[in-house]
């Protein structure tokens, strides 16, 4: 199992541990530390570091002090700095003291009233302390739960994307190779140039993207001298330079629904324009990478239309 898969498994199991109260707060902190290490989440790592070792004096972790309910007097900058292990120990001590005082004392004579008041006061004090420690413990668990749930959904979405893209990639690579023997080689050259990241490499990568579109178009709909009638009153020029028209004609010959044809036409028109030599100067490396991915997917979709079982015959 890879690192991401392991993190997804742990996070799902961990959420169940919290929801079913299978672990103490200190155990939750330790298990969350393993997950934080796997996914590299700085915010979770920072919070857990404070919870394991305590909050030092003058700590700049006001955000985590606030979220874990540790303020004693916020306006005076006073808070409970104990580690979660010490919080649990203090809670257990308070609960033990309350249990020991349960049932009252054996008082008699003139001291019975003040002794009873003192006994009740001590119980109230221990109950107040227990409430503070219990509140902090519960709040720490709640913060960890929120962060782990966020990580879990991010990992789940990432896995879904990766799975979908892998399925699509296998189809696209096959159709590109079938349509144009040089298509996959062009894709490799684009990838290499985009990894370089300099302006000249970006320009070359975009030019190669445009040539990839041209090459695939030549394969699926070679140039013709006569126009292609796309409707009763509209005919498209489909000569060598009319690349987008030829792609539109190819999609039309397959009987693809109008809405899908329109989407693909708009997509290819925008991408072809951005790949034009005159626009290279204002295309960043980051945008060029997205353009390449969109060209790859759009061409793959067009080339796989003939294998689409839902396409009208």
mmCIF file of C-alpha atoms in Angstrom:
data_model
loop_
_atom_site.group_PDB
_atom_site.id
_atom_site.type_symbol
_atom_site.label_atom_id
_atom_site.label_comp_id
_atom_site.label_asym_id
_atom_site.label_seq_id
_atom_site.Cartn_x
_atom_site.Cartn_y
_atom_site.Cartn_z
ATOM 1 C CA UNK A 1 0.000 0.000 0.000
ATOM 2 C CA UNK A 2 1.390 3.421 -0.936
ATOM 3 C CA UNK A 3 1.770 6.326 1.489
ATOM 4 C CA UNK A 4 -1.488 8.004 0.445
ATOM 5 C CA UNK A 5 -3.430 4.755 0.670
ATOM 6 C CA UNK A 6 -2.012 4.099 4.128
ATOM 7 C CA UNK A 7 -2.964 7.610 5.253
ATOM 8 C CA UNK A 8 -6.513 7.157 3.921
ATOM 9 C CA UNK A 9 -6.870 3.830 5.762
ATOM 10 C CA UNK A 10 -5.562 5.285 9.023
ATOM 11 C CA UNK A 11 -7.720 8.409 8.836
ATOM 12 C CA UNK A 12 -10.894 6.389 8.215
ATOM 13 C CA UNK A 13 -10.079 4.013 11.076
ATOM 14 C CA UNK A 14 -9.152 6.961 13.279
ATOM 15 C CA UNK A 15 -12.474 8.733 12.748
ATOM 16 C CA UNK A 16 -14.217 5.538 13.864
ATOM 17 C CA UNK A 17 -12.014 5.394 16.980
ATOM 18 C CA UNK A 18 -13.078 8.917 17.939
ATOM 19 C CA UNK A 19 -16.763 8.485 17.073
ATOM 20 C CA UNK A 20 -17.003 5.266 19.092
ATOM 21 C CA UNK A 21 -14.840 6.586 21.981
ATOM 22 C CA UNK A 22 -12.358 3.721 21.675
ATOM 23 C CA UNK A 23 -9.338 5.827 22.685
ATOM 24 C CA UNK A 24 -8.415 8.285 25.412
ATOM 25 C CA UNK A 25 -7.539 11.831 24.436
ATOM 26 C CA UNK A 26 -3.805 11.240 24.946
ATOM 27 C CA UNK A 27 -3.977 8.117 22.747
ATOM 28 C CA UNK A 28 -5.823 10.093 20.105
ATOM 29 C CA UNK A 29 -3.048 12.707 20.118
ATOM 30 C CA UNK A 30 -0.389 10.029 19.593
ATOM 31 C CA UNK A 31 -2.281 8.272 16.802
ATOM 32 C CA UNK A 32 -2.962 11.605 15.096
ATOM 33 C CA UNK A 33 0.791 12.292 15.210
ATOM 34 C CA UNK A 34 1.368 9.291 12.958
ATOM 35 C CA UNK A 35 -1.232 10.518 10.468
ATOM 36 C CA UNK A 36 0.232 14.034 10.491
ATOM 37 C CA UNK A 37 3.639 12.571 9.680
ATOM 38 C CA UNK A 38 2.225 10.579 6.754
ATOM 39 C CA UNK A 39 0.365 13.464 5.127
ATOM 40 C CA UNK A 40 2.726 16.295 6.109
ATOM 41 C CA UNK A 41 0.037 18.580 7.534
ATOM 42 C CA UNK A 42 1.859 21.436 9.278
ATOM 43 C CA UNK A 43 -1.186 22.730 11.152
ATOM 44 C CA UNK A 44 -2.007 19.354 12.681
ATOM 45 C CA UNK A 45 1.668 18.705 13.476
ATOM 46 C CA UNK A 46 1.974 22.048 15.271
ATOM 47 C CA UNK A 47 -1.160 21.474 17.353
ATOM 48 C CA UNK A 48 -0.132 17.953 18.331
ATOM 49 C CA UNK A 49 3.357 19.124 19.309
ATOM 50 C CA UNK A 50 1.826 21.491 21.847
ATOM 51 C CA UNK A 51 -0.593 18.842 23.088
ATOM 52 C CA UNK A 52 2.173 16.293 23.628
ATOM 53 C CA UNK A 53 4.660 18.655 25.287
ATOM 54 C CA UNK A 54 2.492 21.405 26.709
ATOM 55 C CA UNK A 55 2.193 25.081 25.854
ATOM 56 C CA UNK A 56 5.304 27.019 27.001
ATOM 57 C CA UNK A 57 5.111 30.416 28.683
ATOM 58 C CA UNK A 58 4.897 33.202 26.194
ATOM 59 C CA UNK A 59 3.650 30.735 23.610
ATOM 60 C CA UNK A 60 2.549 32.244 20.320
ATOM 61 C CA UNK A 61 0.020 29.445 19.846
ATOM 62 C CA UNK A 62 -2.990 31.588 20.766
ATOM 63 C CA UNK A 63 -4.999 30.011 17.949
ATOM 64 C CA UNK A 64 -4.566 26.521 19.394
ATOM 65 C CA UNK A 65 -5.048 27.685 22.982
ATOM 66 C CA UNK A 66 -8.353 29.160 21.881
ATOM 67 C CA UNK A 67 -9.487 26.140 19.860
ATOM 68 C CA UNK A 68 -8.597 23.688 22.646
ATOM 69 C CA UNK A 69 -10.531 25.685 25.261
ATOM 70 C CA UNK A 70 -7.484 26.366 27.430
ATOM 71 C CA UNK A 71 -8.096 29.997 28.353
ATOM 72 C CA UNK A 72 -8.436 30.651 32.095
ATOM 73 C CA UNK A 73 -8.670 34.411 31.647
ATOM 74 C CA UNK A 74 -8.150 35.447 28.037
ATOM 75 C CA UNK A 75 -8.044 39.167 28.785
ATOM 76 C CA UNK A 76 -5.153 38.521 31.206
ATOM 77 C CA UNK A 77 -3.436 36.052 28.834
ATOM 78 C CA UNK A 78 -3.783 33.231 31.364
ATOM 79 C CA UNK A 79 -4.313 29.705 30.116
ATOM 80 C CA UNK A 80 -3.867 26.058 31.082
ATOM 81 C CA UNK A 81 -0.515 24.998 29.524
ATOM 82 C CA UNK A 82 -0.458 21.336 30.595
ATOM 83 C CA UNK A 83 0.083 18.589 28.046
ATOM 84 C CA UNK A 84 -2.934 16.414 27.271
ATOM 85 C CA UNK A 85 -1.410 13.587 29.357
ATOM 86 C CA UNK A 86 -1.255 15.870 32.417
ATOM 87 C CA UNK A 87 -4.770 17.116 31.735
ATOM 88 C CA UNK A 88 -5.979 13.509 31.820
ATOM 89 C CA UNK A 89 -4.027 12.839 35.027
ATOM 90 C CA UNK A 90 -5.535 15.924 36.673
ATOM 91 C CA UNK A 91 -9.011 14.856 35.581
ATOM 92 C CA UNK A 92 -8.519 11.385 37.037
ATOM 93 C CA UNK A 93 -7.211 12.863 40.310
ATOM 94 C CA UNK A 94 -10.242 15.147 40.613
ATOM 95 C CA UNK A 95 -12.660 12.305 39.890
ATOM 96 C CA UNK A 96 -10.894 10.080 42.445
ATOM 97 C CA UNK A 97 -11.124 12.819 45.080
ATOM 98 C CA UNK A 98 -14.830 13.298 44.411
ATOM 99 C CA UNK A 99 -15.434 9.564 44.717
ATOM 100 C CA UNK A 100 -13.523 9.447 47.992
ATOM 101 C CA UNK A 101 -15.656 12.230 49.465
ATOM 102 C CA UNK A 102 -18.913 10.732 48.241
ATOM 103 C CA UNK A 103 -21.336 9.948 51.079
ATOM 104 C CA UNK A 104 -20.161 12.734 53.404
ATOM 105 C CA UNK A 105 -18.044 12.567 56.561
ATOM 106 C CA UNK A 106 -18.572 11.300 60.114
ATOM 107 C CA UNK A 107 -19.135 14.594 61.939
ATOM 108 C CA UNK A 108 -20.682 15.265 65.370
ATOM 109 C CA UNK A 109 -20.935 17.932 68.001
ATOM 110 C CA UNK A 110 -20.515 21.641 67.477
ATOM 111 C CA UNK A 111 -18.265 21.174 64.368
ATOM 112 C CA UNK A 112 -20.831 19.307 62.309
ATOM 113 C CA UNK A 113 -22.099 22.400 60.430
ATOM 114 C CA UNK A 114 -18.746 23.997 59.505
ATOM 115 C CA UNK A 115 -17.284 20.540 58.730
ATOM 116 C CA UNK A 116 -20.172 19.758 56.413
ATOM 117 C CA UNK A 117 -19.772 23.111 54.663
ATOM 118 C CA UNK A 118 -16.045 22.494 54.222
ATOM 119 C CA UNK A 119 -16.735 19.004 52.864
ATOM 120 C CA UNK A 120 -19.260 20.344 50.353
ATOM 121 C CA UNK A 121 -16.855 23.120 49.347
ATOM 122 C CA UNK A 122 -14.072 20.647 48.669
ATOM 123 C CA UNK A 123 -16.396 18.506 46.535
ATOM 124 C CA UNK A 124 -17.485 21.604 44.601
ATOM 125 C CA UNK A 125 -13.845 22.598 44.055
ATOM 126 C CA UNK A 126 -12.900 19.178 42.755
ATOM 127 C CA UNK A 127 -16.009 19.089 40.537
ATOM 128 C CA UNK A 128 -15.096 22.479 39.087
ATOM 129 C CA UNK A 129 -11.559 21.275 38.388
ATOM 130 C CA UNK A 130 -12.864 18.076 36.806
ATOM 131 C CA UNK A 131 -15.135 20.149 34.580
ATOM 132 C CA UNK A 132 -12.195 22.260 33.378
ATOM 133 C CA UNK A 133 -10.006 19.236 32.591
ATOM 134 C CA UNK A 134 -12.883 17.352 30.974
ATOM 135 C CA UNK A 135 -13.733 20.368 28.829
ATOM 136 C CA UNK A 136 -10.141 20.761 27.626
ATOM 137 C CA UNK A 137 -9.845 17.040 26.906
ATOM 138 C CA UNK A 138 -13.083 16.993 24.932
ATOM 139 C CA UNK A 139 -12.177 20.117 23.002
ATOM 140 C CA UNK A 140 -8.755 18.735 22.038
ATOM 141 C CA UNK A 141 -10.439 15.601 20.677
ATOM 142 C CA UNK A 142 -12.960 17.748 18.772
ATOM 143 C CA UNK A 143 -10.191 19.808 17.125
ATOM 144 C CA UNK A 144 -8.325 16.665 16.093
ATOM 145 C CA UNK A 145 -11.536 15.133 14.735
ATOM 146 C CA UNK A 146 -12.206 18.186 12.556
ATOM 147 C CA UNK A 147 -8.660 18.180 11.159
ATOM 148 C CA UNK A 148 -8.626 14.428 10.547
ATOM 149 C CA UNK A 149 -12.051 14.555 8.849
ATOM 150 C CA UNK A 150 -10.700 17.270 6.554
ATOM 151 C CA UNK A 151 -7.649 15.145 5.727
ATOM 152 C CA UNK A 152 -9.830 12.070 5.133
ATOM 153 C CA UNK A 153 -12.057 13.847 2.619
ATOM 154 C CA UNK A 154 -9.056 15.382 0.840
ATOM 155 C CA UNK A 155 -7.439 11.953 0.522
ATOM 156 C CA UNK A 156 -10.685 10.331 -0.586
ATOM 157 C CA UNK A 157 -11.221 12.954 -3.290
ATOM 158 C CA UNK A 158 -7.594 12.679 -4.397
ATOM 159 C CA UNK A 159 -7.879 8.893 -4.692
ATOM 160 C CA UNK A 160 -11.077 9.221 -6.707
ATOM 161 C CA UNK A 161 -9.432 11.731 -9.042
ATOM 162 C CA UNK A 162 -6.370 9.536 -9.475
ATOM 163 C CA UNK A 163 -8.520 6.494 -10.222
ATOM 164 C CA UNK A 164 -10.672 8.356 -12.747
ATOM 165 C CA UNK A 165 -7.657 9.921 -14.427
ATOM 166 C CA UNK A 166 -5.845 6.577 -14.639
ATOM 167 C CA UNK A 167 -8.887 5.012 -16.331
ATOM 168 C CA UNK A 168 -9.175 7.930 -18.745
ATOM 169 C CA UNK A 169 -5.428 7.984 -19.409
ATOM 170 C CA UNK A 170 -5.374 4.361 -20.558
ATOM 171 C CA UNK A 171 -8.196 5.091 -23.025
ATOM 172 C CA UNK A 172 -6.658 8.354 -24.260
ATOM 173 C CA UNK A 173 -3.165 6.924 -24.754
ATOM 174 C CA UNK A 174 -4.610 4.054 -26.742
ATOM 175 C CA UNK A 175 -6.722 6.261 -29.001
ATOM 176 C CA UNK A 176 -3.893 8.789 -29.506
ATOM 177 C CA UNK A 177 -1.463 6.038 -30.472
ATOM 178 C CA UNK A 178 -4.042 4.545 -32.841
ATOM 179 C CA UNK A 179 -4.920 7.891 -34.426
ATOM 180 C CA UNK A 180 -1.398 9.263 -34.799
ATOM 181 C CA UNK A 181 1.770 7.239 -34.448
ATOM 182 C CA UNK A 182 3.732 10.343 -33.366
ATOM 183 C CA UNK A 183 1.155 11.620 -30.869
ATOM 184 C CA UNK A 184 2.634 9.976 -27.767
ATOM 185 C CA UNK A 185 6.123 11.121 -28.754
ATOM 186 C CA UNK A 186 4.819 14.688 -29.024
ATOM 187 C CA UNK A 187 3.240 14.375 -25.574
ATOM 188 C CA UNK A 188 6.570 13.275 -24.116
ATOM 189 C CA UNK A 189 8.324 16.273 -25.691
ATOM 190 C CA UNK A 190 5.699 18.650 -24.246
ATOM 191 C CA UNK A 191 6.192 17.136 -20.784
ATOM 192 C CA UNK A 192 9.965 17.540 -20.971
ATOM 193 C CA UNK A 193 9.750 21.168 -22.089
ATOM 194 C CA UNK A 194 7.248 22.097 -19.405
ATOM 195 C CA UNK A 195 9.510 20.578 -16.767
ATOM 196 C CA UNK A 196 12.284 22.958 -17.918
ATOM 197 C CA UNK A 197 10.048 25.922 -17.105
ATOM 198 C CA UNK A 198 11.885 28.659 -19.065
ATOM 199 C CA UNK A 199 10.000 30.935 -21.534
ATOM 200 C CA UNK A 200 11.570 29.328 -24.630
ATOM 201 C CA UNK A 201 10.572 25.858 -23.430
ATOM 202 C CA UNK A 202 7.016 27.058 -22.778
ATOM 203 C CA UNK A 203 6.786 28.471 -26.301
ATOM 204 C CA UNK A 204 8.070 25.217 -27.792
ATOM 205 C CA UNK A 205 5.646 23.169 -25.658
ATOM 206 C CA UNK A 206 2.660 25.217 -26.831
ATOM 207 C CA UNK A 207 3.779 24.921 -30.458
ATOM 208 C CA UNK A 208 4.010 21.152 -29.989
ATOM 209 C CA UNK A 209 0.487 21.121 -28.479
ATOM 210 C CA UNK A 210 -0.789 22.852 -31.600
ATOM 211 C CA UNK A 211 1.018 20.356 -33.826
ATOM 212 C CA UNK A 212 -0.500 17.533 -31.787
ATOM 213 C CA UNK A 213 -3.975 18.885 -32.533
ATOM 214 C CA UNK A 214 -3.047 19.218 -36.224
ATOM 215 C CA UNK A 215 -1.664 15.677 -36.357
ATOM 216 C CA UNK A 216 -4.728 14.113 -34.752
ATOM 217 C CA UNK A 217 -7.015 16.125 -37.020
ATOM 218 C CA UNK A 218 -5.155 14.913 -40.128
ATOM 219 C CA UNK A 219 -5.676 11.360 -38.911
ATOM 220 C CA UNK A 220 -9.415 11.499 -38.200
ATOM 221 C CA UNK A 221 -10.491 13.940 -40.939
ATOM 222 C CA UNK A 222 -7.950 14.564 -43.753
ATOM 223 C CA UNK A 223 -8.224 17.840 -45.652
ATOM 224 C CA UNK A 224 -10.722 18.044 -48.513
ATOM 225 C CA UNK A 225 -11.215 20.571 -51.260
ATOM 226 C CA UNK A 226 -15.003 20.382 -51.114
ATOM 227 C CA UNK A 227 -16.944 21.863 -48.194
ATOM 228 C CA UNK A 228 -18.591 19.700 -45.541
ATOM 229 C CA UNK A 229 -22.364 20.283 -45.089
ATOM 230 C CA UNK A 230 -22.920 20.381 -41.337
ATOM 231 C CA UNK A 231 -26.588 21.416 -41.709
ATOM 232 C CA UNK A 232 -29.081 22.221 -44.449
ATOM 233 C CA UNK A 233 -27.863 25.820 -44.757
ATOM 234 C CA UNK A 234 -24.295 25.683 -43.357
ATOM 235 C CA UNK A 235 -21.189 24.154 -44.965
ATOM 236 C CA UNK A 236 -17.695 24.179 -43.467
ATOM 237 C CA UNK A 237 -14.444 24.706 -45.318
ATOM 238 C CA UNK A 238 -12.300 21.681 -44.504
ATOM 239 C CA UNK A 239 -9.007 22.456 -46.215
ATOM 240 C CA UNK A 240 -5.557 21.904 -44.727
ATOM 241 C CA UNK A 241 -5.637 25.127 -42.693
ATOM 242 C CA UNK A 242 -9.201 24.591 -41.401
ATOM 243 C CA UNK A 243 -8.164 22.381 -38.493
ATOM 244 C CA UNK A 244 -10.988 23.265 -36.116
ATOM 245 C CA UNK A 245 -13.597 22.962 -38.858
ATOM 246 C CA UNK A 246 -12.286 19.487 -39.704
ATOM 247 C CA UNK A 247 -12.530 18.428 -36.055
ATOM 248 C CA UNK A 248 -16.064 19.770 -35.930
ATOM 249 C CA UNK A 249 -16.910 17.863 -39.123
ATOM 250 C CA UNK A 250 -15.410 14.652 -37.693
ATOM 251 C CA UNK A 251 -17.522 14.948 -34.538
ATOM 252 C CA UNK A 252 -20.598 15.639 -36.688
ATOM 253 C CA UNK A 253 -20.041 12.510 -38.793
ATOM 254 C CA UNK A 254 -20.191 10.442 -35.609
ATOM 255 C CA UNK A 255 -23.673 11.683 -34.784
ATOM 256 C CA UNK A 256 -22.630 13.241 -31.472
ATOM 257 C CA UNK A 257 -25.330 15.237 -29.666
ATOM 258 C CA UNK A 258 -25.432 18.982 -30.368
ATOM 259 C CA UNK A 259 -24.646 20.019 -26.790
ATOM 260 C CA UNK A 260 -21.534 17.882 -26.620
ATOM 261 C CA UNK A 261 -20.421 19.049 -30.089
ATOM 262 C CA UNK A 262 -20.749 22.669 -29.033
ATOM 263 C CA UNK A 263 -18.746 22.101 -25.844
ATOM 264 C CA UNK A 264 -15.914 20.370 -27.663
ATOM 265 C CA UNK A 265 -15.885 23.046 -30.389
ATOM 266 C CA UNK A 266 -15.573 25.859 -27.830
ATOM 267 C CA UNK A 267 -12.923 23.992 -25.858
ATOM 268 C CA UNK A 268 -10.710 23.257 -28.877
ATOM 269 C CA UNK A 269 -11.132 26.787 -30.229
ATOM 270 C CA UNK A 270 -9.940 28.317 -26.950
ATOM 271 C CA UNK A 271 -7.026 25.889 -26.593
ATOM 272 C CA UNK A 272 -5.937 26.272 -30.229
ATOM 273 C CA UNK A 273 -5.940 30.027 -29.794
ATOM 274 C CA UNK A 274 -3.776 29.874 -26.655
ATOM 275 C CA UNK A 275 -1.339 27.603 -28.476
ATOM 276 C CA UNK A 276 -0.880 30.133 -31.291
ATOM 277 C CA UNK A 277 2.585 31.615 -31.639
ATOM 278 C CA UNK A 278 1.384 35.177 -31.084
ATOM 279 C CA UNK A 279 0.081 34.426 -27.574
ATOM 280 C CA UNK A 280 3.091 32.559 -26.136
ATOM 281 C CA UNK A 281 4.558 35.624 -24.431
ATOM 282 C CA UNK A 282 1.685 36.021 -21.962
ATOM 283 C CA UNK A 283 1.359 32.310 -21.100
ATOM 284 C CA UNK A 284 3.010 31.364 -17.799
ATOM 285 C CA UNK A 285 4.537 27.967 -17.090
ATOM 286 C CA UNK A 286 1.629 27.177 -14.794
ATOM 287 C CA UNK A 287 -0.996 28.037 -17.439
ATOM 288 C CA UNK A 288 0.943 26.128 -20.094
ATOM 289 C CA UNK A 289 0.749 22.981 -17.964
ATOM 290 C CA UNK A 290 -3.019 23.314 -17.652
ATOM 291 C CA UNK A 291 -3.328 23.970 -21.397
ATOM 292 C CA UNK A 292 -1.369 20.783 -22.097
ATOM 293 C CA UNK A 293 -3.574 18.712 -19.778
ATOM 294 C CA UNK A 294 -6.750 20.129 -21.352
ATOM 295 C CA UNK A 295 -5.462 19.495 -24.894
ATOM 296 C CA UNK A 296 -4.596 15.931 -23.906
ATOM 297 C CA UNK A 297 -8.047 15.286 -22.422
ATOM 298 C CA UNK A 298 -10.010 17.063 -25.184
ATOM 299 C CA UNK A 299 -8.222 15.186 -27.964
ATOM 300 C CA UNK A 300 -8.628 11.925 -26.072
ATOM 301 C CA UNK A 301 -12.368 12.521 -25.743
ATOM 302 C CA UNK A 302 -12.729 13.350 -29.444
ATOM 303 C CA UNK A 303 -10.695 10.361 -30.576
ATOM 304 C CA UNK A 304 -12.608 7.982 -28.315
ATOM 305 C CA UNK A 305 -16.034 9.104 -29.572
ATOM 306 C CA UNK A 306 -16.126 6.379 -32.192
ATOM 307 C CA UNK A 307 -15.879 3.808 -29.355
ATOM 308 C CA UNK A 308 -18.569 5.455 -27.186
ATOM 309 C CA UNK A 309 -21.439 2.944 -26.742
ATOM 310 C CA UNK A 310 -23.878 5.779 -26.080
ATOM 311 C CA UNK A 311 -23.095 7.528 -29.392
ATOM 312 C CA UNK A 312 -26.006 7.416 -31.863
ATOM 313 C CA UNK A 313 -25.316 5.087 -34.764
#
